[in-house]
């Protein structure tokens, strides 16, 4: 019989890749999302007719209970969250409410309505915060330094508590940064690849804005924060496969998922601007408004357990992923520039 999977955060980057993967595997897929996000045209429009949609908000217990009761899923992937660490200082309470308590509400709904269902919880490398050891494994202690990371640690701990106390199958993927052309535009990889594409096309003031309400490219320059911040960046399409594998194990467990390669934002700029044959130093400026009050890292994964137990390895290289993102911006911007 067809398995039913419910995905929270269906309108996000990972929701779309995961939905595609589960459809390929023959699942019935239910995408749960906030009403406004589901009815508005968005990046997941192409999934209409292939998956079913349901309203659900992680702030609203009733909507979660009724979705679990109605669809009786075999697997739930909890991807919904206020997912931007940098913005979580400004949205600190909302982040705790959705990213932390929202996951708790979902676990409780499953406990009441469908205790046999397997749950994937989207934990994050941000939980390692000011890192205690490098590289990080499943046993590395958490040391969160922003409200997002603190909320993710709360959800991760509740997942463990519900696993032990109630025997629920809640598995946690501790995913390191993963990117794609579908990444939200406020994330650094999108800003840089979009910036490179705009500048290549001679766009001095971009039509897409940053979190300060200004064009991402303003007067021909791209404003960024700390260029020395270090991250482990992988490709979102590869990471969706890891999420699925994590839920196919005999027992619920935790898995670190990352490439094991560390890079600075400076290197990201270089690779992105190289794609369009430009020198990044001529266009990137530092703006203190984009520097985080406290910096996470250096985060870099030791994903040995995922390799050995899940047989998972990242397939797409950093350069391939950045080139894919730059190309996608060039195509979209070019078609917008073309006369109708
Ligand atoms: P994303 O693109 O920002 O998507 C977040 C999703 O959460 C969106 O669909 C958003 O819906 C939904 N959402 C926000 N608030 C909600 C609420 N109150 N109720 C229901 N849905 C809500 O994030 P992503 O990159 O796909 O990441 C997926 C998950 O993995 C997130 O939990 C993220 O924190 C975690 N994670 C991501 C990374 C990464 O590098 N991408 C790394 C580690 C962990 P709207 O369209 O309505 O806003």
Tab-separated table of C-alpha atoms and ligand atoms in Angstrom:
chain	number	residue	atom	x	y	z
A	1	UNK	CA	0.000	0.000	0.000
A	2	UNK	CA	1.096	3.574	-0.719
A	3	UNK	CA	2.731	5.279	2.255
A	4	UNK	CA	1.447	8.710	3.255
A	5	UNK	CA	3.940	11.425	4.137
A	6	UNK	CA	3.066	14.801	5.586
A	7	UNK	CA	5.560	17.633	5.128
A	8	UNK	CA	5.375	20.801	7.233
A	9	UNK	CA	7.129	23.778	5.641
A	10	UNK	CA	6.106	22.613	2.155
A	11	UNK	CA	6.582	26.106	0.700
A	12	UNK	CA	10.220	26.225	1.815
A	13	UNK	CA	13.379	25.140	0.010
A	14	UNK	CA	13.628	21.672	1.552
A	15	UNK	CA	9.876	21.003	1.383
A	16	UNK	CA	9.906	21.168	-2.403
A	17	UNK	CA	12.949	18.895	-2.879
A	18	UNK	CA	11.608	16.391	-0.388
A	19	UNK	CA	8.137	16.365	-1.990
A	20	UNK	CA	9.726	15.575	-5.371
A	21	UNK	CA	11.771	12.752	-3.877
A	22	UNK	CA	8.808	11.192	-2.051
A	23	UNK	CA	6.649	11.381	-5.190
A	24	UNK	CA	9.382	9.530	-7.093
A	25	UNK	CA	9.303	6.883	-4.380
A	26	UNK	CA	5.554	6.443	-4.776
A	27	UNK	CA	4.323	8.193	-1.635
A	28	UNK	CA	1.055	10.024	-1.234
A	29	UNK	CA	2.368	13.464	-0.199
A	30	UNK	CA	0.482	16.005	1.912
A	31	UNK	CA	1.971	19.496	2.108
A	32	UNK	CA	1.050	21.403	5.227
A	33	UNK	CA	1.359	25.163	5.148
A	34	UNK	CA	-0.045	28.441	6.319
A	35	UNK	CA	-3.153	29.455	4.426
A	36	UNK	CA	-1.713	32.595	2.841
A	37	UNK	CA	1.383	30.724	1.637
A	38	UNK	CA	-0.570	27.874	0.094
A	39	UNK	CA	-3.145	29.913	-1.791
A	40	UNK	CA	-0.685	32.451	-3.162
A	41	UNK	CA	1.351	31.687	-6.271
A	42	UNK	CA	4.756	30.531	-5.145
A	43	UNK	CA	7.689	28.317	-5.875
A	44	UNK	CA	5.618	25.172	-5.213
A	45	UNK	CA	2.885	25.886	-7.739
A	46	UNK	CA	4.319	23.186	-9.973
A	47	UNK	CA	3.454	20.632	-7.267
A	48	UNK	CA	-0.272	21.374	-7.534
A	49	UNK	CA	-2.059	18.310	-8.851
A	50	UNK	CA	0.805	16.072	-7.723
A	51	UNK	CA	0.538	16.507	-3.970
A	52	UNK	CA	-2.344	17.436	-1.673
A	53	UNK	CA	-2.260	20.605	0.397
A	54	UNK	CA	-3.684	21.268	3.847
A	55	UNK	CA	-3.727	24.341	6.032
A	56	UNK	CA	-1.646	24.109	9.149
A	57	UNK	CA	0.267	26.523	11.340
A	58	UNK	CA	2.809	25.433	13.931
A	59	UNK	CA	1.404	28.149	16.200
A	60	UNK	CA	-2.034	26.549	16.067
A	61	UNK	CA	-2.385	23.228	17.895
A	62	UNK	CA	-5.873	22.534	16.527
A	63	UNK	CA	-4.700	22.718	12.901
A	64	UNK	CA	-1.910	20.233	13.633
A	65	UNK	CA	-4.122	17.788	15.509
A	66	UNK	CA	-6.751	17.872	12.787
A	67	UNK	CA	-4.189	17.337	9.977
A	68	UNK	CA	-2.648	14.333	11.758
A	69	UNK	CA	-6.110	12.927	12.557
A	70	UNK	CA	-7.409	13.440	9.011
A	71	UNK	CA	-4.440	12.108	6.987
A	72	UNK	CA	-3.082	9.459	9.415
A	73	UNK	CA	0.429	9.813	7.934
A	74	UNK	CA	3.047	7.069	8.115
A	75	UNK	CA	5.818	9.665	8.096
A	76	UNK	CA	5.940	13.339	9.041
A	77	UNK	CA	8.817	15.607	8.054
A	78	UNK	CA	8.819	18.672	10.300
A	79	UNK	CA	10.559	21.267	8.153
A	80	UNK	CA	8.510	24.318	9.152
A	81	UNK	CA	10.287	26.966	11.166
A	82	UNK	CA	11.336	30.575	11.397
A	83	UNK	CA	14.498	29.386	9.752
A	84	UNK	CA	16.780	32.422	9.525
A	85	UNK	CA	19.371	32.541	12.326
A	86	UNK	CA	20.404	36.113	11.517
A	87	UNK	CA	16.827	37.383	11.698
A	88	UNK	CA	16.071	35.461	14.881
A	89	UNK	CA	17.279	38.312	17.107
A	90	UNK	CA	14.589	40.563	15.637
A	91	UNK	CA	12.031	37.718	15.675
A	92	UNK	CA	13.179	36.130	18.912
A	93	UNK	CA	9.775	35.346	20.433
A	94	UNK	CA	8.268	34.162	17.134
A	95	UNK	CA	11.322	31.945	16.624
A	96	UNK	CA	10.850	30.319	20.030
A	97	UNK	CA	7.131	29.980	19.398
A	98	UNK	CA	7.402	28.325	15.953
A	99	UNK	CA	10.846	26.729	15.715
A	100	UNK	CA	10.819	25.441	19.302
A	101	UNK	CA	7.278	25.146	20.656
A	102	UNK	CA	5.808	24.511	17.206
A	103	UNK	CA	7.757	21.257	16.930
A	104	UNK	CA	6.611	20.335	20.433
A	105	UNK	CA	2.969	20.923	19.447
A	106	UNK	CA	3.410	18.640	16.444
A	107	UNK	CA	5.002	15.848	18.516
A	108	UNK	CA	2.092	16.070	20.948
A	109	UNK	CA	-0.469	15.909	18.140
A	110	UNK	CA	1.226	12.720	16.909
A	111	UNK	CA	1.287	11.266	20.429
A	112	UNK	CA	-2.486	11.793	20.657
A	113	UNK	CA	-3.611	10.920	17.146
A	114	UNK	CA	-1.044	8.705	15.414
A	115	UNK	CA	1.601	7.354	17.823
A	116	UNK	CA	2.939	4.856	15.230
A	117	UNK	CA	3.865	7.620	12.807
A	118	UNK	CA	7.573	8.279	12.219
A	119	UNK	CA	8.698	11.894	12.583
A	120	UNK	CA	11.729	13.595	11.074
A	121	UNK	CA	12.785	16.679	13.037
A	122	UNK	CA	14.851	19.299	11.181
A	123	UNK	CA	17.615	20.006	13.672
A	124	UNK	CA	20.463	22.310	12.717
A	125	UNK	CA	24.243	22.762	12.871
A	126	UNK	CA	23.450	26.197	14.352
A	127	UNK	CA	22.849	24.288	17.608
A	128	UNK	CA	26.651	23.854	17.894
A	129	UNK	CA	26.934	27.649	18.068
A	130	UNK	CA	30.279	28.774	19.453
A	131	UNK	CA	31.692	25.360	18.717
A	132	UNK	CA	33.238	23.247	21.447
A	133	UNK	CA	35.037	20.915	19.029
A	134	UNK	CA	35.743	20.754	15.301
A	135	UNK	CA	34.489	18.961	13.261
A	136	UNK	CA	31.109	18.357	14.895
A	137	UNK	CA	29.513	14.934	15.335
A	138	UNK	CA	26.275	13.655	16.900
A	139	UNK	CA	28.086	13.687	20.263
A	140	UNK	CA	29.397	17.262	20.131
A	141	UNK	CA	27.766	19.357	22.900
A	142	UNK	CA	25.437	22.170	21.802
A	143	UNK	CA	26.380	25.749	22.604
A	144	UNK	CA	23.752	27.936	20.858
A	145	UNK	CA	24.448	31.643	20.374
A	146	UNK	CA	21.264	32.927	18.749
A	147	UNK	CA	17.502	32.575	19.399
A	148	UNK	CA	17.073	30.293	16.358
A	149	UNK	CA	19.695	27.861	17.623
A	150	UNK	CA	18.229	27.913	21.137
A	151	UNK	CA	14.776	27.105	19.727
A	152	UNK	CA	16.205	24.246	17.650
A	153	UNK	CA	17.974	22.836	20.740
A	154	UNK	CA	14.647	22.940	22.599
A	155	UNK	CA	12.874	21.024	19.807
A	156	UNK	CA	15.772	18.555	19.569
A	157	UNK	CA	15.666	17.905	23.321
A	158	UNK	CA	11.883	17.453	23.319
A	159	UNK	CA	12.272	15.003	20.421
A	160	UNK	CA	14.643	12.954	22.609
A	161	UNK	CA	12.346	13.197	25.613
A	162	UNK	CA	9.306	12.026	23.608
A	163	UNK	CA	11.388	9.246	22.070
A	164	UNK	CA	12.389	7.960	25.504
A	165	UNK	CA	9.240	8.727	27.493
A	166	UNK	CA	6.528	7.761	25.008
A	167	UNK	CA	8.397	5.495	22.596
A	168	UNK	CA	7.669	7.796	19.647
A	169	UNK	CA	9.794	7.360	16.534
A	170	UNK	CA	11.294	10.848	16.279
A	171	UNK	CA	14.576	10.993	14.390
A	172	UNK	CA	16.665	14.150	14.120
A	173	UNK	CA	18.768	15.237	11.166
A	174	UNK	CA	21.395	17.730	12.328
A	175	UNK	CA	21.817	19.339	8.941
A	176	UNK	CA	24.588	21.748	8.072
A	177	UNK	CA	23.860	24.642	5.704
A	178	UNK	CA	22.355	23.539	2.417
A	179	UNK	CA	21.525	25.761	-0.495
A	180	UNK	CA	19.973	25.781	-3.965
A	181	UNK	CA	18.240	28.114	-6.422
A	182	UNK	CA	15.157	27.668	-4.178
A	183	UNK	CA	16.834	29.055	-1.053
A	184	UNK	CA	15.138	32.079	0.579
A	185	UNK	CA	16.580	35.364	-0.721
A	186	UNK	CA	17.713	36.581	2.719
A	187	UNK	CA	20.310	33.829	3.024
A	188	UNK	CA	23.914	34.685	2.266
A	189	UNK	CA	24.418	32.258	-0.655
A	190	UNK	CA	21.406	33.744	-2.439
A	191	UNK	CA	22.473	37.319	-1.782
A	192	UNK	CA	25.935	36.653	-3.188
A	193	UNK	CA	24.865	34.644	-6.255
A	194	UNK	CA	22.036	37.085	-6.999
A	195	UNK	CA	24.406	40.025	-6.499
A	196	UNK	CA	26.946	38.546	-8.925
A	197	UNK	CA	24.214	37.971	-11.542
A	198	UNK	CA	22.760	41.497	-11.191
A	199	UNK	CA	26.163	43.146	-11.448
A	200	UNK	CA	27.070	41.041	-14.496
A	201	UNK	CA	23.881	42.231	-16.208
A	202	UNK	CA	24.600	45.883	-15.330
A	203	UNK	CA	21.727	46.155	-12.849
A	204	UNK	CA	22.741	48.950	-10.447
A	205	UNK	CA	19.702	48.711	-8.129
A	206	UNK	CA	18.192	45.244	-7.908
A	207	UNK	CA	14.452	44.568	-7.912
A	208	UNK	CA	14.824	42.215	-4.902
A	209	UNK	CA	15.328	43.731	-1.468
A	210	UNK	CA	17.299	42.707	1.614
A	211	UNK	CA	16.050	42.504	5.205
A	212	UNK	CA	16.797	46.229	5.669
A	213	UNK	CA	14.291	47.010	2.911
A	214	UNK	CA	16.985	48.120	0.459
A	215	UNK	CA	17.923	46.663	-2.949
A	216	UNK	CA	20.301	43.714	-2.469
A	217	UNK	CA	22.503	45.412	-5.069
A	218	UNK	CA	22.429	49.152	-4.393
A	219	UNK	CA	24.344	51.656	-6.539
A	220	UNK	CA	26.179	48.705	-8.089
A	221	UNK	CA	27.458	47.355	-4.741
A	222	UNK	CA	26.556	44.300	-2.666
A	223	UNK	CA	26.499	44.849	1.128
A	224	UNK	CA	27.464	41.901	3.346
A	225	UNK	CA	28.394	41.267	6.997
A	226	UNK	CA	31.280	39.182	8.347
A	227	UNK	CA	33.265	37.801	5.391
A	228	UNK	CA	35.333	35.563	7.682
A	229	UNK	CA	32.321	33.551	8.937
A	230	UNK	CA	32.930	29.881	8.112
A	231	UNK	CA	30.321	27.341	7.063
A	232	UNK	CA	29.924	23.848	5.629
A	233	UNK	CA	27.661	24.352	2.581
A	234	UNK	CA	25.992	21.475	0.704
A	235	UNK	CA	23.251	21.117	-1.919
A	236	UNK	CA	19.633	20.895	-0.696
A	237	UNK	CA	18.650	18.234	-3.252
A	238	UNK	CA	21.260	15.865	-1.778
A	239	UNK	CA	20.095	16.580	1.777
A	240	UNK	CA	16.452	15.656	1.057
A	241	UNK	CA	17.652	12.114	0.379
A	242	UNK	CA	19.343	12.042	3.789
A	243	UNK	CA	16.073	13.059	5.486
A	244	UNK	CA	14.256	10.151	3.877
A	245	UNK	CA	17.023	7.659	4.731
A	246	UNK	CA	16.978	8.802	8.374
A	247	UNK	CA	13.309	7.800	8.657
A	248	UNK	CA	13.882	4.362	7.057
A	249	UNK	CA	16.136	3.107	9.882
A	250	UNK	CA	15.002	0.477	12.376
A	251	UNK	CA	15.317	2.812	15.346
A	252	UNK	CA	14.982	6.577	15.693
A	253	UNK	CA	18.398	8.196	15.921
A	254	UNK	CA	20.337	11.416	15.272
A	255	UNK	CA	22.513	12.018	12.229
A	256	UNK	CA	24.897	14.830	11.335
A	257	UNK	CA	24.567	15.668	7.620
A	258	UNK	CA	27.155	17.853	5.912
A	259	UNK	CA	29.990	17.851	3.388
A	260	UNK	CA	32.916	18.054	5.848
A	261	UNK	CA	34.357	20.972	3.832
A	262	UNK	CA	34.668	24.389	5.396
A	263	UNK	CA	34.550	27.666	3.483
A	264	UNK	CA	34.421	31.376	4.310
A	265	UNK	CA	31.947	33.886	2.934
A	266	UNK	CA	34.960	35.460	1.212
A	267	UNK	CA	35.464	32.188	-0.747
A	268	UNK	CA	31.744	32.064	-1.532
A	269	UNK	CA	32.035	35.569	-3.061
A	270	UNK	CA	35.053	34.548	-5.078
A	271	UNK	CA	33.425	31.428	-6.521
A	272	UNK	CA	30.155	33.250	-7.358
A	273	UNK	CA	31.817	36.242	-9.032
A	274	UNK	CA	34.251	33.920	-10.880
A	275	UNK	CA	31.163	32.336	-12.489
A	276	UNK	CA	30.481	35.672	-14.216
A	277	UNK	CA	34.154	36.606	-14.787
A	278	UNK	CA	34.175	39.490	-12.301
A	279	UNK	CA	36.406	40.346	-9.307
A	280	UNK	CA	34.271	40.261	-6.169
A	281	UNK	CA	36.514	42.768	-4.346
A	282	UNK	CA	35.352	45.479	-6.795
A	283	UNK	CA	31.691	45.106	-5.768
A	284	UNK	CA	31.330	43.755	-2.210
A	285	UNK	CA	31.236	46.190	0.712
A	286	UNK	CA	30.951	45.528	4.455
A	287	UNK	CA	27.882	46.841	6.218
A	288	UNK	CA	27.867	46.482	10.044
A	289	UNK	CA	24.068	46.038	9.976
A	290	UNK	CA	24.625	42.558	8.530
A	291	UNK	CA	27.162	41.472	11.142
A	292	UNK	CA	25.580	39.123	13.700
A	293	UNK	CA	25.901	40.127	17.396
A	294	UNK	CA	27.513	36.728	18.044
A	295	UNK	CA	28.876	34.437	15.360
A	296	UNK	CA	28.269	30.709	15.033
A	297	UNK	CA	31.127	28.455	14.029
A	298	UNK	CA	33.325	27.396	12.519
A	299	UNK	CA	30.746	24.716	11.758
A	300	UNK	CA	31.950	21.719	9.771
A	301	UNK	CA	30.402	18.273	9.761
A	302	UNK	CA	31.895	14.912	10.535
A	303	UNK	CA	29.188	12.902	8.774
A	304	UNK	CA	30.908	9.521	9.220
A	305	UNK	CA	27.857	8.007	10.928
A	306	UNK	CA	25.563	9.013	8.047
A	307	UNK	CA	28.047	7.549	5.575
A	308	UNK	CA	28.361	4.258	7.444
A	309	UNK	CA	24.775	3.720	8.651
A	310	UNK	CA	22.716	5.452	5.945
A	311	UNK	CA	25.151	5.060	3.061
A	312	UNK	CA	24.659	8.788	2.428
A	313	UNK	CA	27.253	10.972	0.715
A	314	UNK	CA	26.873	14.455	-0.792
A	315	UNK	CA	26.987	14.299	-4.599
A	316	UNK	CA	26.958	17.931	-5.737
A	317	UNK	CA	30.128	20.002	-5.282
A	318	UNK	CA	30.172	23.522	-3.851
A	319	UNK	CA	31.279	24.961	-7.210
A	320	UNK	CA	28.495	23.126	-9.087
A	321	UNK	CA	25.894	24.367	-6.616
A	322	UNK	CA	27.040	28.003	-6.722
A	323	UNK	CA	27.175	27.904	-10.551
A	324	UNK	CA	23.617	26.498	-10.568
A	325	UNK	CA	22.435	29.372	-8.335
A	326	UNK	CA	24.171	32.090	-10.389
A	327	UNK	CA	22.789	30.613	-13.647
A	328	UNK	CA	19.285	30.482	-12.267
A	329	UNK	CA	19.466	34.189	-11.306
A	330	UNK	CA	20.885	35.106	-14.716
A	331	UNK	CA	18.033	33.298	-16.488
A	332	UNK	CA	15.338	34.923	-14.336
A	333	UNK	CA	16.838	38.407	-14.485
A	334	UNK	CA	17.452	38.165	-18.224
A	335	UNK	CA	13.865	37.149	-18.911
A	336	UNK	CA	12.621	40.066	-16.761
A	337	UNK	CA	14.872	42.497	-18.680
A	338	UNK	CA	13.697	41.258	-22.083
A	339	UNK	CA	11.021	43.501	-23.689
A	340	UNK	CA	7.548	41.843	-23.675
B	1	LIG	P1	12.680	27.681	4.572
B	1	LIG	O1	12.884	27.677	3.091
B	1	LIG	O2	12.876	28.972	5.290
B	1	LIG	O3	11.223	27.137	4.857
B	1	LIG	C1	10.614	27.291	6.102
B	1	LIG	C2	9.186	26.831	5.987
B	1	LIG	O4	8.568	26.967	7.265
B	1	LIG	C3	8.341	27.634	5.002
B	1	LIG	O5	7.571	26.748	4.245
B	1	LIG	C4	7.452	28.470	5.901
B	1	LIG	O6	6.200	28.734	5.349
B	1	LIG	C5	7.267	27.498	7.057
B	1	LIG	N1	6.748	28.153	8.258
B	1	LIG	C6	7.261	29.234	8.903
B	1	LIG	N2	6.487	29.526	9.965
B	1	LIG	C7	5.469	28.621	9.971
B	1	LIG	C8	4.346	28.400	10.815
B	1	LIG	N3	4.061	29.209	11.861
B	1	LIG	N4	3.520	27.360	10.544
B	1	LIG	C9	3.746	26.550	9.466
B	1	LIG	N5	4.778	26.727	8.620
B	1	LIG	C10	5.630	27.745	8.885
B	1	LIG	O7	13.620	26.592	5.282
B	1	LIG	P2	14.416	25.365	4.621
B	1	LIG	O8	15.737	25.860	4.171
B	1	LIG	O9	13.519	24.661	3.688
B	1	LIG	O10	14.713	24.474	5.904
B	1	LIG	C11	13.822	23.443	6.309
B	1	LIG	C12	14.027	23.166	7.785
B	1	LIG	O11	15.369	22.754	8.021
B	1	LIG	C13	13.811	24.359	8.699
B	1	LIG	O12	13.254	23.906	9.901
B	1	LIG	C14	15.197	24.893	8.933
B	1	LIG	O13	15.265	25.609	10.146
B	1	LIG	C15	15.978	23.589	8.979
B	1	LIG	N6	17.369	23.691	8.592
B	1	LIG	C16	17.703	24.270	7.410
B	1	LIG	C17	19.022	24.341	7.036
B	1	LIG	C18	19.424	24.956	5.724
B	1	LIG	O14	20.605	25.228	5.548
B	1	LIG	N7	18.505	25.146	4.791
B	1	LIG	C19	20.009	23.778	7.867
B	1	LIG	C20	19.624	23.160	9.050
B	1	LIG	C21	18.300	23.094	9.403
B	1	LIG	P3	5.752	30.177	4.763
B	1	LIG	O15	5.886	30.037	3.278
B	1	LIG	O16	4.346	30.303	5.220
B	1	LIG	O17	6.652	31.221	5.371
